[in-house]
PDB file of C-alpha atoms in Angstrom:
ATOM      1  CA  MET A  17      11.390  -1.239  28.347  1.00 50.00           C
ATOM      2  CA  SER A  18      12.616   1.907  26.838  1.00 50.00           C
ATOM      3  CA  GLU A  19      12.358   4.811  29.245  1.00 50.00           C
ATOM      4  CA  SER A  20      11.795   7.131  26.330  1.00 53.00           C
ATOM      5  CA  THR A  21       9.416   5.643  24.591  1.00 54.00           C
ATOM      6  CA  GLY A  22       7.544   3.301  27.439  1.00 59.00           C
ATOM      7  CA  LEU A  23       7.532   0.669  24.916  1.00 61.00           C
ATOM      8  CA  PRO A  24       9.053  -3.037  24.461  1.00 62.00           C
ATOM      9  CA  ASP A  25      12.614  -2.929  23.487  1.00 71.00           C
ATOM     10  CA  THR A  26      12.087  -6.007  21.642  1.00 83.00           C
ATOM     11  CA  VAL A  27      12.145  -6.696  18.119  1.00 92.00           C
ATOM     12  CA  GLN A  28       9.472  -9.839  16.996  1.00 95.00           C
ATOM     13  CA  VAL A  29      10.536 -10.972  13.680  1.00 95.00           C
ATOM     14  CA  THR A  30       8.493 -13.116  11.452  1.00 95.00           C
ATOM     15  CA  ASN A  31       9.808 -15.128   8.401  1.00 95.00           C
ATOM     16  CA  PHE A  32       8.314 -16.884   5.840  1.00 92.00           C
ATOM     17  CA  ASP A  33       8.395 -17.737   1.777  1.00 92.00           C
ATOM     18  CA  LEU A  34       6.206 -15.265   0.067  1.00 94.00           C
ATOM     19  CA  HIS A  35       4.396 -15.857  -3.206  1.00 93.00           C
ATOM     20  CA  VAL A  36       4.411 -13.065  -5.236  1.00 92.00           C
ATOM     21  CA  SER A  37       2.409 -12.199  -8.908  1.00 90.00           C
ATOM     22  CA  TYR A  38       2.959  -9.703 -10.835  1.00 91.00           C
ATOM     23  CA  GLY A  39       5.942  -8.674  -8.392  1.00 92.00           C
ATOM     24  CA  GLN A  40       3.685  -7.464  -5.594  1.00 92.00           C
ATOM     25  CA  ALA A  41       2.063  -7.921  -2.093  1.00 93.00           C
ATOM     26  CA  TYR A  42       0.586  -5.845   0.291  1.00 92.00           C
ATOM     27  CA  LEU A  43       0.672  -4.638   3.491  1.00 94.00           C
ATOM     28  CA  ILE A  44      -2.824  -4.006   5.246  1.00 92.00           C
ATOM     29  CA  ASP A  45      -3.769  -2.271   8.372  1.00 93.00           C
ATOM     30  CA  CYS A  46      -6.700  -5.205   9.788  1.00 89.00           C
ATOM     31  CA  THR A  47      -9.442  -2.104   9.926  1.00 79.00           C
ATOM     32  CA  ASP A  48     -13.550  -4.238   9.538  1.00 57.00           C
ATOM     33  CA  ASP A  49     -13.569  -3.108   5.888  1.00 61.00           C
ATOM     34  CA  ALA A  50      -9.759  -3.455   4.767  1.00 56.00           C
ATOM     35  CA  GLU A  51      -9.381  -4.445   0.840  1.00 57.00           C
ATOM     36  CA  GLY A  52      -5.999  -3.543   0.074  1.00 56.00           C
ATOM     37  CA  PRO A  53      -4.726  -1.414  -2.949  1.00 60.00           C
ATOM     38  CA  GLY A  54      -7.065  -2.625  -5.963  1.00 61.00           C
ATOM     39  CA  ASP A  55      -4.008  -1.257  -8.374  1.00 64.00           C
ATOM     40  CA  LEU A  56      -0.532  -0.037  -8.135  1.00 71.00           C
ATOM     41  CA  LEU A  57      -0.403   2.928  -6.040  1.00 73.00           C
ATOM     42  CA  ASP A  58       0.825   6.383  -6.671  1.00 75.00           C
ATOM     43  CA  ASP A  59       4.746   7.340  -5.787  1.00 78.00           C
ATOM     44  CA  HIS A  60       5.424  10.304  -3.368  1.00 80.00           C
ATOM     45  CA  PRO A  61       5.327  13.135  -6.199  1.00 76.00           C
ATOM     46  CA  THR A  62       8.374  14.725  -4.621  1.00 80.00           C
ATOM     47  CA  HIS A  63      10.365  12.373  -2.818  1.00 86.00           C
ATOM     48  CA  PRO A  64       9.505   9.015  -4.766  1.00 84.00           C
ATOM     49  CA  VAL A  65      11.027   5.884  -3.382  1.00 92.00           C
ATOM     50  CA  GLY A  66       9.547   3.306  -5.635  1.00 90.00           C
ATOM     51  CA  ILE A  67       9.605  -0.295  -4.291  1.00 94.00           C
ATOM     52  CA  ILE A  68       6.735   0.864  -1.789  1.00 94.00           C
ATOM     53  CA  ARG A  69       3.645   3.096  -1.740  1.00 92.00           C
ATOM     54  CA  VAL A  70       1.363   3.554   0.997  1.00 92.00           C
ATOM     55  CA  GLU A  71      -2.225   5.188   0.983  1.00 88.00           C
ATOM     56  CA  ASP A  72      -5.294   4.467   3.172  1.00 85.00           C
ATOM     57  CA  GLY A  73      -3.502   2.541   5.865  1.00 88.00           C
ATOM     58  CA  ASP A  74      -1.925   0.054   3.096  1.00 90.00           C
ATOM     59  CA  ALA A  75       1.068  -0.004   1.276  1.00 93.00           C
ATOM     60  CA  PHE A  76       1.864  -1.708  -1.877  1.00 92.00           C
ATOM     61  CA  LEU A  77       5.303  -3.581  -2.091  1.00 95.00           C
ATOM     62  CA  ILE A  78       7.355  -4.729  -5.413  1.00 94.00           C
ATOM     63  CA  THR A  79       9.108  -7.290  -5.652  1.00 95.00           C
ATOM     64  CA  GLY A  80      11.621  -8.011  -8.206  1.00 94.00           C
ATOM     65  CA  LEU A  81      10.484 -11.442  -8.963  1.00 94.00           C
ATOM     66  CA  HIS A  82       7.117 -11.294 -11.361  1.00 91.00           C
ATOM     67  CA  THR A  83       5.638 -14.733 -10.150  1.00 90.00           C
ATOM     68  CA  GLY A  84       7.396 -17.067  -7.517  1.00 90.00           C
ATOM     69  CA  THR A  85       8.230 -17.492  -4.293  1.00 91.00           C
ATOM     70  CA  VAL A  86      10.509 -14.487  -2.353  1.00 94.00           C
ATOM     71  CA  ASP A  87      11.789 -14.612   1.251  1.00 96.00           C
ATOM     72  CA  PHE A  88      10.275 -12.226   3.046  1.00 97.00           C
ATOM     73  CA  THR A  89      11.044 -11.061   6.885  1.00 97.00           C
ATOM     74  CA  VAL A  90       8.951  -8.490   8.852  1.00 97.00           C
ATOM     75  CA  ALA A  91      10.486  -7.007  11.884  1.00 97.00           C
ATOM     76  CA  VAL A  92       7.967  -4.677  14.374  1.00 97.00           C
ATOM     77  CA  ALA A  93       9.766  -3.066  17.123  1.00 97.00           C
ATOM     78  CA  GLY A  94       8.785  -0.571  19.736  1.00 96.00           C
ATOM     79  CA  HIS A  95      11.871   1.493  18.395  1.00 95.00           C
ATOM     80  CA  ASP A  96      13.786   2.503  14.747  1.00 96.00           C
ATOM     81  CA  PRO A  97      15.715  -1.294  14.900  1.00 96.00           C
ATOM     82  CA  GLY A  98      18.477   0.456  12.288  1.00 96.00           C
ATOM     83  CA  ALA A  99      18.692  -0.016   8.666  1.00 97.00           C
ATOM     84  CA  ASP A 100      20.541  -3.150   6.981  1.00 97.00           C
ATOM     85  CA  VAL A 101      22.743  -1.028   4.490  1.00 97.00           C
ATOM     86  CA  GLU A 102      25.272  -3.566   4.609  1.00 97.00           C
ATOM     87  CA  GLY A 103      22.944  -6.921   3.855  1.00 96.00           C
ATOM     88  CA  PHE A 104      20.739  -5.245   1.084  1.00 97.00           C
ATOM     89  CA  GLU A 105      21.239  -3.322  -2.297  1.00 97.00           C
ATOM     90  CA  ASP A 106      17.686  -0.833  -1.769  1.00 97.00           C
ATOM     91  CA  VAL A 107      16.326   0.442   1.711  1.00 98.00           C
ATOM     92  CA  VAL A 108      13.509   3.140   1.508  1.00 97.00           C
ATOM     93  CA  GLU A 109      11.391   4.416   4.105  1.00 97.00           C
ATOM     94  CA  ILE A 110       8.084   5.756   4.218  1.00 96.00           C
ATOM     95  CA  SER A 111       5.292   6.755   6.761  1.00 97.00           C
ATOM     96  CA  ILE A 112       2.270   5.003   6.868  1.00 96.00           C
ATOM     97  CA  GLU A 113      -0.670   4.853   9.592  1.00 96.00           C
ATOM     98  CA  SER A 114      -2.362   2.022  11.144  1.00 96.00           C
ATOM     99  CA  ALA A 115      -6.274   2.939  12.340  1.00 94.00           C
ATOM    100  CA  SER A 116      -6.470  -0.892  14.155  1.00 95.00           C
ATOM    101  CA  GLY A 117      -2.837  -1.468  15.499  1.00 95.00           C
ATOM    102  CA  GLU A 118      -2.571  -4.167  13.674  1.00 95.00           C
ATOM    103  CA  PHE A 119      -1.131  -5.450   9.891  1.00 95.00           C
ATOM    104  CA  GLU A 120      -1.258  -8.447   7.449  1.00 94.00           C
ATOM    105  CA  LEU A 121       0.380  -9.492   4.839  1.00 94.00           C
ATOM    106  CA  HIS A 122      -1.021 -10.258   1.562  1.00 92.00           C
ATOM    107  CA  GLU A 123       0.029 -12.552  -1.089  1.00 90.00           C
ATOM    108  CA  TRP A 124      -1.582 -11.252  -4.922  1.00 80.00           C
ATOM    109  CA  GLY A 125      -4.061 -14.261  -4.907  1.00 75.00           C
ATOM    110  CA  GLY A 126      -5.181 -13.201  -1.425  1.00 72.00           C
ATOM    111  CA  GLU A 127      -3.346 -15.795   1.063  1.00 84.00           C
ATOM    112  CA  CYS A 128      -2.693 -13.640   4.587  1.00 90.00           C
ATOM    113  CA  HIS A 129      -0.073 -13.726   6.517  1.00 93.00           C
ATOM    114  CA  GLU A 130      -0.563 -12.543  10.495  1.00 93.00           C
ATOM    115  CA  LEU A 131       2.082 -10.081  11.833  1.00 95.00           C
ATOM    116  CA  PRO A 132       2.473  -9.305  15.082  1.00 95.00           C
ATOM    117  CA  ALA A 133       0.521  -6.719  17.034  1.00 94.00           C
ATOM    118  CA  LEU A 134       1.897  -3.115  16.389  1.00 96.00           C
ATOM    119  CA  PRO A 135       3.301  -2.377  19.760  1.00 95.00           C
ATOM    120  CA  ALA A 136       2.040   1.337  19.957  1.00 95.00           C
ATOM    121  CA  GLY A 137      -1.623   0.058  18.751  1.00 96.00           C
ATOM    122  CA  PRO A 138      -3.384   2.421  16.371  1.00 97.00           C
ATOM    123  CA  GLY A 139      -0.932   5.879  15.272  1.00 97.00           C
ATOM    124  CA  TRP A 140       1.705   6.508  13.264  1.00 97.00           C
ATOM    125  CA  TYR A 141       4.376   4.206  12.277  1.00 98.00           C
ATOM    126  CA  ARG A 142       7.116   4.244   9.607  1.00 98.00           C
ATOM    127  CA  LEU A 143       7.955   1.560   7.150  1.00 98.00           C
ATOM    128  CA  ARG A 144      11.563   0.783   6.255  1.00 98.00           C
ATOM    129  CA  TYR A 145      11.650  -1.646   3.003  1.00 98.00           C
ATOM    130  CA  HIS A 146      14.709  -3.655   2.512  1.00 98.00           C
ATOM    131  CA  ALA A 147      15.901  -5.590  -1.367  1.00 97.00           C
ATOM    132  CA  ARG A 148      18.273  -8.117  -2.697  1.00 97.00           C
ATOM    133  CA  GLY A 149      18.363  -9.653  -5.467  1.00 95.00           C
ATOM    134  CA  MET A 150      15.526  -7.698  -7.446  1.00 95.00           C
ATOM    135  CA  ASP A 151      17.985  -7.650 -10.604  1.00 94.00           C
ATOM    136  CA  GLU A 152      18.434 -11.378 -10.210  1.00 92.00           C
ATOM    137  CA  ALA A 153      15.129 -11.973 -10.304  1.00 89.00           C
ATOM    138  CA  VAL A 154      13.699 -12.317 -13.444  1.00 76.00           C
ATOM    139  CA  ASP A 155      11.341 -14.224 -15.411  1.00 66.00           C
ATOM    140  CA  GLY A 156      12.709 -17.979 -15.882  1.00 71.00           C
ATOM    141  CA  VAL A 157      15.171 -17.417 -12.853  1.00 79.00           C
ATOM    142  CA  ASP A 158      15.978 -21.202 -11.092  1.00 82.00           C
ATOM    143  CA  LEU A 159      14.334 -21.030  -8.197  1.00 80.00           C
ATOM    144  CA  SER A 160      15.288 -24.414  -7.474  1.00 84.00           C
ATOM    145  CA  ASN A 161      17.850 -23.498  -4.918  1.00 87.00           C
ATOM    146  CA  GLY A 162      15.282 -20.819  -3.468  1.00 86.00           C
ATOM    147  CA  PRO A 163      14.471 -17.712  -3.507  1.00 90.00           C
ATOM    148  CA  VAL A 164      16.611 -15.594  -5.376  1.00 92.00           C
ATOM    149  CA  ASP A 165      15.037 -12.145  -3.988  1.00 94.00           C
ATOM    150  CA  HIS A 166      15.104 -11.306  -0.573  1.00 97.00           C
ATOM    151  CA  TYR A 167      13.375  -8.468   1.280  1.00 98.00           C
ATOM    152  CA  LEU A 168      13.037  -7.048   4.810  1.00 98.00           C
ATOM    153  CA  LEU A 169      10.185  -4.887   6.111  1.00 98.00           C
ATOM    154  CA  GLN A 170      10.922  -2.776   9.325  1.00 98.00           C
ATOM    155  CA  ILE A 171       7.791  -1.511  11.266  1.00 98.00           C
ATOM    156  CA  TRP A 172       7.882   0.615  14.155  1.00 97.00           C
ATOM    157  CA  PRO A 173       6.545   3.575  15.792  1.00 97.00           C
ATOM    158  CA  ALA A 174       7.141   7.144  14.057  1.00 97.00           C
ATOM    159  CA  GLN A 175       5.444  10.172  13.398  1.00 97.00           C
ATOM    160  CA  TRP A 176       4.857  11.197   9.973  1.00 96.00           C
ATOM    161  CA  SER A 177       8.095  12.334   7.948  1.00 96.00           C
ATOM    162  CA  LEU A 178       8.939  12.520   4.183  1.00 95.00           C
ATOM    163  CA  PRO A 179       9.580   9.449   2.359  1.00 95.00           C
ATOM    164  CA  GLN A 180      13.325   8.815   1.904  1.00 96.00           C
ATOM    165  CA  VAL A 181      15.813   6.687  -0.107  1.00 96.00           C
ATOM    166  CA  VAL A 182      18.518   5.385   2.334  1.00 97.00           C
ATOM    167  CA  LYS A 183      20.319   3.133  -0.293  1.00 97.00           C
ATOM    168  CA  HIS A 184      19.327   2.731  -3.976  1.00 94.00           C
ATOM    169  CA  SER A 185      21.586   0.136  -6.182  1.00 95.00           C
ATOM    170  CA  SER A 186      19.605  -1.926  -8.228  1.00 94.00           C
ATOM    171  CA  ALA A 187      18.353  -0.806 -11.447  1.00 94.00           C
ATOM    172  CA  CYS A 188      14.893  -2.673 -11.128  1.00 93.00           C
ATOM    173  CA  ALA A 189      14.283  -0.055  -8.017  1.00 93.00           C
ATOM    174  CA  ALA A 190      15.495   2.349  -9.839  1.00 93.00           C
ATOM    175  CA  TYR A 191      13.015   1.614 -12.913  1.00 92.00           C
ATOM    176  CA  TRP A 192      10.309   2.044 -10.077  1.00 91.00           C
ATOM    177  CA  ARG A 193      11.604   5.741  -8.786  1.00 88.00           C
ATOM    178  CA  ARG A 194      11.074   6.771 -12.715  1.00 80.00           C
ATOM    179  CA  PRO A 195       8.514   9.672 -13.108  1.00 70.00           C
ATOM    180  CA  SER A 196       5.499   7.858 -14.541  1.00 60.00           C
TER     181      SER A 196
END
């Protein structure tokens, strides 16, 4: 247990192949009326991060690959696990409020991936979305040797704060950060 937060020091990691369509997936708060975003959410007007957008306890996650399988890892922690700026080209952060204390990751077609329960229950959390290989994951890319783009989503309890770009390298992420 962390003395400062009273939360477990462990990080629960879940890795899976995520099927994406239209370059999107959704982090959904597990409330009784959870439906997820119906369309691309607006980016923050003054602090755009581009590849992740949050509204009403749900997050819209953008991938480089339009349709196919990406490598996706989710790490749920009781504390900030630290950004992996060496292993990923793009790293962004945004706050989200969970009403239920649980999230699921949904594919575009409805397939659902359960995630570990949030360590502090309902409340504010920070999402740190890492991306690698977005520029290489174009239509027609050869996926016979496995996914080309890789994602890490870290989730930990934290008070609300402005969205932040930690690292920005790919043209794909730059495209999504441009003003509408």
